[in-house]
Coordinates of C-alpha atoms and ligand atoms in Angstrom, one line a residue:
M260 CA 0.0 0.0 0.0
P261 CA 1.4 3.4 -0.9
G262 CA 2.3 5.6 2.0
P263 CA 1.4 9.3 2.5
E264 CA 4.6 10.3 0.8
S265 CA 3.6 8.7 -2.5
Q266 CA 0.5 10.8 -2.6
A267 CA 2.4 14.1 -2.2
D268 CA 2.1 16.5 -5.0
L269 CA 5.6 17.4 -6.0
S270 CA 4.8 19.7 -8.9
P271 CA 6.7 23.0 -9.1
E272 CA 3.4 24.9 -8.5
S273 CA 2.7 22.8 -5.5
I274 CA 6.2 23.3 -4.0
D275 CA 5.9 27.0 -4.7
S276 CA 2.6 27.3 -3.0
L277 CA 3.8 25.3 0.1
A278 CA 6.8 27.8 0.3
S279 CA 4.5 30.8 -0.2
A280 CA 2.2 29.6 2.5
A281 CA 5.1 29.2 4.9
L282 CA 6.5 32.7 4.1
A283 CA 3.0 34.2 4.5
A284 CA 2.5 32.4 7.8
F285 CA 5.9 33.7 9.1
A286 CA 5.2 37.2 7.9
G287 CA 1.8 37.1 9.6
A288 CA 3.1 35.9 13.0
G289 CA 3.0 38.8 15.4
S290 CA 4.7 37.3 18.4
S291 CA 7.2 34.6 19.2
A292 CA 4.4 32.3 20.3
E293 CA 2.6 32.7 16.9
L294 CA 5.9 32.3 15.1
K295 CA 6.5 29.1 17.0
E296 CA 3.1 27.8 15.8
A297 CA 3.9 28.8 12.2
R298 CA 7.3 27.2 12.4
L299 CA 5.8 23.9 13.6
A300 CA 3.1 24.0 10.9
H301 CA 5.4 25.0 8.0
S302 CA 8.9 23.8 8.6
G303 CA 8.5 21.3 11.4
D304 CA 9.1 17.5 10.9
R305 CA 5.4 17.0 10.1
S306 CA 5.0 20.1 7.9
P307 CA 3.9 19.6 4.2
L308 CA 7.4 20.6 3.1
A309 CA 9.0 18.0 5.3
L310 CA 6.6 15.4 4.1
A311 CA 7.2 16.4 0.5
N312 CA 10.9 16.0 1.1
R313 CA 10.5 12.5 2.3
A314 CA 8.3 11.7 -0.8
I315 CA 11.1 12.7 -3.3
G316 CA 12.5 9.2 -3.1
T317 CA 9.3 7.8 -4.6
L318 CA 9.6 9.8 -7.9
P319 CA 11.2 8.4 -11.0
G320 CA 14.8 9.5 -11.6
P321 CA 14.6 12.7 -13.8
Q322 CA 11.6 14.1 -11.9
R323 CA 13.3 13.3 -8.7
K324 CA 16.3 15.6 -9.5
E325 CA 14.1 18.5 -10.5
A326 CA 11.7 18.2 -7.7
G327 CA 14.7 17.8 -5.3
Q328 CA 16.3 21.0 -6.5
L329 CA 13.1 22.9 -6.3
L330 CA 12.2 21.6 -2.9
G331 CA 15.8 22.2 -1.6
S332 CA 15.7 25.9 -2.7
A333 CA 12.1 26.3 -1.4
R334 CA 13.1 24.9 2.0
A335 CA 16.2 27.1 2.1
R336 CA 14.0 30.2 1.4
V337 CA 11.6 29.2 4.1
A338 CA 14.5 28.6 6.6
T339 CA 16.0 32.0 5.8
A340 CA 12.7 33.7 6.1
L341 CA 12.1 32.0 9.5
T342 CA 15.4 33.1 10.9
A343 CA 14.9 36.7 9.7
R344 CA 11.4 36.8 11.2
E345 CA 12.7 35.4 14.5
V346 CA 15.3 38.1 14.7
E347 CA 12.6 40.8 13.9
I348 CA 10.1 39.5 16.4
N349 CA 12.8 39.1 19.2
T350 CA 13.9 42.6 18.6
E351 CA 10.3 44.0 18.6
E352 CA 9.6 42.1 21.8
L353 CA 12.7 43.3 23.5
V354 CA 12.0 46.9 22.5
S355 CA 8.5 46.8 23.8
R356 CA 9.7 45.2 27.0
L357 CA 12.3 47.9 27.5
V358 CA 9.6 50.5 26.9
A359 CA 7.2 48.9 29.3
E360 CA 9.8 48.5 32.0
R361 CA 11.4 51.8 31.6
I362 CA 12.5 53.5 34.8
D363 CA 13.1 57.2 34.9
V364 CA 16.2 57.5 37.0
T365 CA 15.9 61.2 37.0
L366 CA 12.6 61.2 39.0
P367 CA 13.0 62.5 42.6
V368 CA 13.1 59.7 45.2
E369 CA 11.9 59.8 48.7
L370 CA 15.0 59.0 50.9
T371 CA 14.2 57.5 54.3
P372 CA 16.5 59.2 56.7
E373 CA 18.8 56.9 58.6
G374 CA 17.9 56.4 62.3
A375 CA 20.0 55.7 65.3
Q376 CA 19.6 53.8 68.5
H377 CA 18.7 56.2 71.4
P378 CA 21.9 56.8 73.4
I379 CA 20.1 56.0 76.7
T380 CA 19.2 52.6 75.2
A381 CA 22.7 52.1 74.0
L382 CA 24.1 53.0 77.4
I383 CA 21.7 50.6 79.2
E384 CA 22.9 47.8 76.9
K385 CA 26.5 48.7 77.6
L386 CA 26.0 48.7 81.4
S387 CA 24.0 45.5 81.2
D388 CA 26.8 43.8 79.2
I389 CA 29.4 44.8 81.8
F390 CA 27.5 43.0 84.5
T391 CA 26.3 40.0 82.6
A392 CA 29.9 39.5 81.6
M393 CA 30.6 39.1 85.4
G394 CA 27.8 36.6 85.7
W395 CA 25.2 39.0 87.1
Q396 CA 21.6 38.8 86.0
I397 CA 19.3 41.5 84.7
A398 CA 16.2 42.1 87.0
E399 CA 13.1 44.1 86.2
G400 CA 10.3 45.6 88.1
P401 CA 7.2 47.6 87.4
E402 CA 7.2 51.4 87.0
V403 CA 3.9 51.6 88.9
E404 CA 5.1 50.3 92.2
A405 CA 3.7 49.5 95.6
E406 CA 4.5 52.3 98.0
W407 CA 5.6 49.7 100.5
L408 CA 8.3 48.4 98.1
N409 CA 9.4 51.8 97.0
F410 CA 9.8 53.1 100.5
D411 CA 8.9 51.0 103.6
A412 CA 10.8 47.8 102.5
L413 CA 13.8 50.0 102.0
N414 CA 13.6 51.5 105.5
I415 CA 12.4 54.8 104.2
G416 CA 10.1 55.9 107.1
A417 CA 6.5 57.2 106.8
D418 CA 7.6 60.7 107.5
H419 CA 10.6 60.8 105.1
P420 CA 10.4 64.0 103.0
A421 CA 10.9 61.9 99.7
R422 CA 7.4 60.5 100.4
T423 CA 5.6 63.9 100.0
T424 CA 3.7 64.8 96.9
S425 CA 6.3 67.4 96.1
D426 CA 8.8 64.7 95.3
T427 CA 6.8 61.6 94.5
L428 CA 4.0 61.0 91.9
F429 CA 1.2 59.0 93.6
V430 CA -1.2 57.0 91.5
E431 CA -4.9 57.5 92.1
P432 CA -6.9 56.3 93.9
L433 CA -4.5 57.0 96.7
E434 CA -5.9 54.3 99.0
N435 CA -4.2 51.7 96.6
H436 CA -0.9 53.0 97.8
L437 CA 0.8 52.9 94.4
V438 CA 3.5 55.3 93.2
L439 CA 5.4 55.8 90.0
R440 CA 8.7 54.4 91.4
T441 CA 11.1 57.2 92.4
H442 CA 14.1 55.0 92.0
T443 CA 15.1 51.5 90.9
S444 CA 15.8 50.4 94.5
P445 CA 12.4 48.7 94.9
V446 CA 13.7 46.0 92.5
Q447 CA 16.2 45.2 95.3
A448 CA 13.3 44.4 97.6
R449 CA 11.5 42.4 94.9
S450 CA 14.6 40.5 94.0
M451 CA 15.3 39.6 97.7
L452 CA 11.7 38.5 98.1
T453 CA 11.6 36.3 95.0
R454 CA 15.1 35.1 94.1
D455 CA 17.2 32.4 95.5
L456 CA 20.4 33.3 97.2
P457 CA 23.0 34.4 96.4
I458 CA 21.8 37.4 94.4
Y459 CA 23.8 39.3 91.8
I460 CA 21.5 41.5 89.8
V461 CA 21.4 44.8 88.0
C462 CA 18.2 46.6 87.1
P463 CA 18.2 49.3 84.5
G464 CA 15.0 51.2 84.1
K465 CA 12.8 54.3 84.2
V466 CA 12.1 56.3 87.4
Y467 CA 9.8 59.2 88.0
R468 CA 10.0 62.3 90.2
A469 CA 7.9 65.4 90.6
D470 CA 10.8 67.4 89.3
E471 CA 11.2 70.5 87.1
F472 CA 12.0 70.1 83.4
D473 CA 15.3 71.8 82.8
A474 CA 18.8 71.1 81.6
T475 CA 19.7 69.0 84.6
H476 CA 16.3 67.7 85.7
V477 CA 13.6 65.7 83.9
P478 CA 10.6 64.1 85.6
V479 CA 11.3 60.8 84.0
F480 CA 14.8 59.4 83.8
H481 CA 16.7 56.2 84.1
Q482 CA 18.8 54.6 86.8
I483 CA 20.7 51.4 87.1
E484 CA 20.5 49.6 90.4
G485 CA 22.9 46.9 91.5
L486 CA 22.5 44.4 94.3
C487 CA 24.7 41.7 95.5
I488 CA 23.7 39.4 98.4
D489 CA 26.0 36.6 99.4
K490 CA 27.9 35.3 102.4
G491 CA 30.8 37.4 103.5
I492 CA 30.2 40.4 101.3
S493 CA 31.9 43.6 102.5
L494 CA 32.5 47.2 101.5
A495 CA 35.6 46.1 99.7
H496 CA 33.6 44.1 97.2
L497 CA 31.4 47.2 96.6
K498 CA 34.5 49.3 96.0
G499 CA 36.0 46.7 93.6
T500 CA 32.8 46.4 91.6
L501 CA 32.3 50.2 91.3
D502 CA 36.0 50.6 90.2
H503 CA 35.6 48.0 87.6
L504 CA 32.4 49.6 86.4
A505 CA 34.0 53.1 86.3
K506 CA 37.0 51.8 84.4
T507 CA 34.9 49.9 81.8
M508 CA 32.7 53.0 81.3
F509 CA 35.2 55.8 81.4
G510 CA 38.6 54.2 80.7
E511 CA 41.5 52.9 82.8
G512 CA 42.6 56.3 84.0
I513 CA 39.4 57.2 85.8
E514 CA 39.6 57.8 89.5
T515 CA 36.7 57.2 91.9
R516 CA 36.1 57.9 95.5
M517 CA 33.5 57.0 98.0
R518 CA 32.2 59.9 100.1
P519 CA 30.2 59.0 103.3
H520 CA 26.6 59.8 102.9
Y521 CA 23.2 58.6 104.2
F522 CA 20.7 56.3 102.6
P523 CA 18.1 54.6 104.8
F524 CA 18.6 51.3 102.9
T525 CA 22.3 51.0 103.3
E526 CA 24.6 51.2 106.3
P527 CA 27.2 52.5 105.9
S528 CA 26.3 54.5 102.8
A529 CA 28.3 56.5 100.4
E530 CA 28.1 58.6 97.3
V531 CA 30.4 57.6 94.4
D532 CA 32.3 60.4 92.8
L533 CA 34.3 60.5 89.6
K534 CA 37.4 62.6 89.4
C535 CA 36.5 65.5 87.1
F536 CA 37.7 64.5 83.6
V537 CA 37.7 68.1 82.4
C538 CA 39.9 69.8 85.0
H539 CA 41.3 66.6 86.7
G540 CA 40.9 68.5 90.0
E541 CA 43.1 71.4 89.0
S542 CA 40.3 73.9 89.3
V543 CA 40.0 73.3 93.1
G544 CA 41.1 76.5 94.9
N545 CA 42.2 78.0 91.6
P546 CA 39.8 80.9 90.8
D547 CA 41.8 81.7 87.6
A548 CA 40.8 78.4 86.1
P549 CA 37.2 77.6 87.2
C550 CA 35.6 74.4 85.9
R551 CA 32.0 74.4 84.9
T552 CA 31.8 70.6 84.8
C553 CA 32.6 70.0 88.5
K554 CA 31.9 73.5 89.6
S555 CA 35.5 73.6 90.7
Q556 CA 34.9 70.8 93.2
G557 CA 37.4 68.4 91.4
W558 CA 34.9 65.5 91.7
I559 CA 31.5 64.8 90.1
E560 CA 28.8 62.9 92.0
W561 CA 27.9 59.7 90.0
G562 CA 25.6 57.7 92.3
G563 CA 24.8 56.3 95.7
C564 CA 25.9 53.0 97.3
G565 CA 26.4 51.1 100.5
V566 CA 26.2 47.9 102.4
V567 CA 22.6 46.7 102.5
N568 CA 21.0 47.7 105.8
P569 CA 20.2 44.6 107.9
R570 CA 16.8 46.0 108.5
V571 CA 16.2 45.8 104.7
L572 CA 17.4 42.2 104.6
T573 CA 15.1 41.3 107.5
A574 CA 12.1 43.1 105.8
C575 CA 12.8 40.9 102.7
G576 CA 13.1 37.7 104.6
I577 CA 16.9 37.3 104.5
D578 CA 18.8 36.4 107.7
P579 CA 21.4 39.3 108.2
E580 CA 23.4 36.9 110.5
I581 CA 24.2 34.7 107.5
Y582 CA 24.0 37.0 104.5
S583 CA 25.3 40.5 103.7
G584 CA 25.4 42.5 100.6
F585 CA 26.0 45.8 98.8
A586 CA 23.9 47.9 96.6
F587 CA 24.4 50.9 94.3
G588 CA 22.4 53.1 92.0
M589 CA 23.3 55.7 89.4
G590 CA 21.5 57.9 87.0
I591 CA 22.0 56.9 83.4
E592 CA 21.3 60.3 82.0
R593 CA 24.0 61.7 84.3
T594 CA 26.3 59.0 83.1
L595 CA 25.6 59.9 79.5
M596 CA 26.3 63.6 80.3
F597 CA 29.8 62.9 81.7
R598 CA 30.7 60.2 79.4
N599 CA 29.5 61.6 76.1
N600 CA 29.4 65.3 76.7
A601 CA 25.6 65.6 76.5
A602 CA 25.0 68.9 78.2
D603 CA 21.3 69.1 78.3
M604 CA 19.0 66.4 79.7
R605 CA 16.1 67.7 77.7
D606 CA 17.7 66.5 74.5
M607 CA 17.5 62.9 75.9
V608 CA 13.7 62.9 76.2
E609 CA 12.7 65.0 73.2
G610 CA 13.2 62.2 70.8
D611 CA 14.8 64.3 68.1
V612 CA 16.7 61.8 65.9
R613 CA 19.4 64.3 65.3
F614 CA 20.5 63.9 68.9
S615 CA 20.6 60.2 68.6
R616 CA 22.5 60.4 65.4
S617 CA 25.0 62.8 66.9
L618 CA 25.9 60.1 69.5
K619 CA 25.5 57.1 67.2
G620 CA 27.8 54.3 68.2
M621 CA 29.4 56.4 70.9
A622 CA 27.4 55.4 73.9
R623 CA 28.3 51.7 73.4
Ligands
DAH850 N1 18.0 55.0 95.2 C1 19.0 56.1 95.4 C2 18.5 57.3 94.6 O1 17.6 57.2 93.9 C3 20.3 55.7 94.8 C4 20.9 54.6 95.6 C5 21.7 54.9 96.7 C6 20.7 53.3 95.3 C7 22.3 53.9 97.4 C8 21.4 52.3 96.0 C9 22.1 52.6 97.1 O2 21.2 51.0 95.8 O3 22.7 51.7 97.8 O4 19.0 58.4 94.9

């Protein structure tokens, strides 16, 4: 039985019309997808031209030669036209994609200004790192605090002037006896009441006072509280800890001193001073070279400290015959002022990113 090839019409007209159909189909294709269809239909393995090519072998000798030549040149024309149309369509498609995806690089752009970590946050992280590196833990407490923990547990008597409304912000209704904590020291009491002994904690956090808002006072500021309760703890451990803290914060050359003071929750108590890093004490008794930083005192008050008062240990359920400890507390804004030359505390609460940026990376 004759195959499909034997039925192929291999006349010159027929070959010509197959080629013309192919050329027309390529010319009419408007996209690479359409051209692909046209290619499969007109020059693929199963296209009439391919079938005709396979049928050539069935023709008698002389006809075979002529038809072979005609078909060869027809297929060559078709292949050339296909390649040319492919190049055209690819170029058209590329151009229209470039037009569609055009970006006007001259358009104004909205730049998001770079932020910066707040220097107080950075300093809190630095301080926390110093203590966690020594194995201390970070403790936290609420800012709305029980009056008892803020004052009574710390041996601050009912008639202490700090408990008046001129110093302390009480939370209504007053009969609930809640205050905005005036210091981070209530976290000492909380830690002693809830933690296992020994205790080595620092608590950085916000505190509130009914204070003016000026260059050196803000009603909300930050302190860091430290508390160590263990067996055989003495004032020497306190001094060593504060010296290490001062050196890590201010550099090896810093000098500290402990000046006797009074705090109800420590006995003995002291204030920690830093040697003035501006005049190095040279302004003392030298009216020709006064120092604004230390007010010609030679020293700057940094914080309070002392040996935990046995009455506080007892109030918090710790036997003062077995355990003793030390505590300290400093203002973080004050620390930033000395350490990074931030002169005005108001800058620290106003939230202007330019202030944060001006100290970027420096508080750490
Ligand atoms: N709580 C004190 C204040 O706000 C600072 C302070 C002093 C904390 C002595 C202490 C300390 O832990 O032992 O002024």
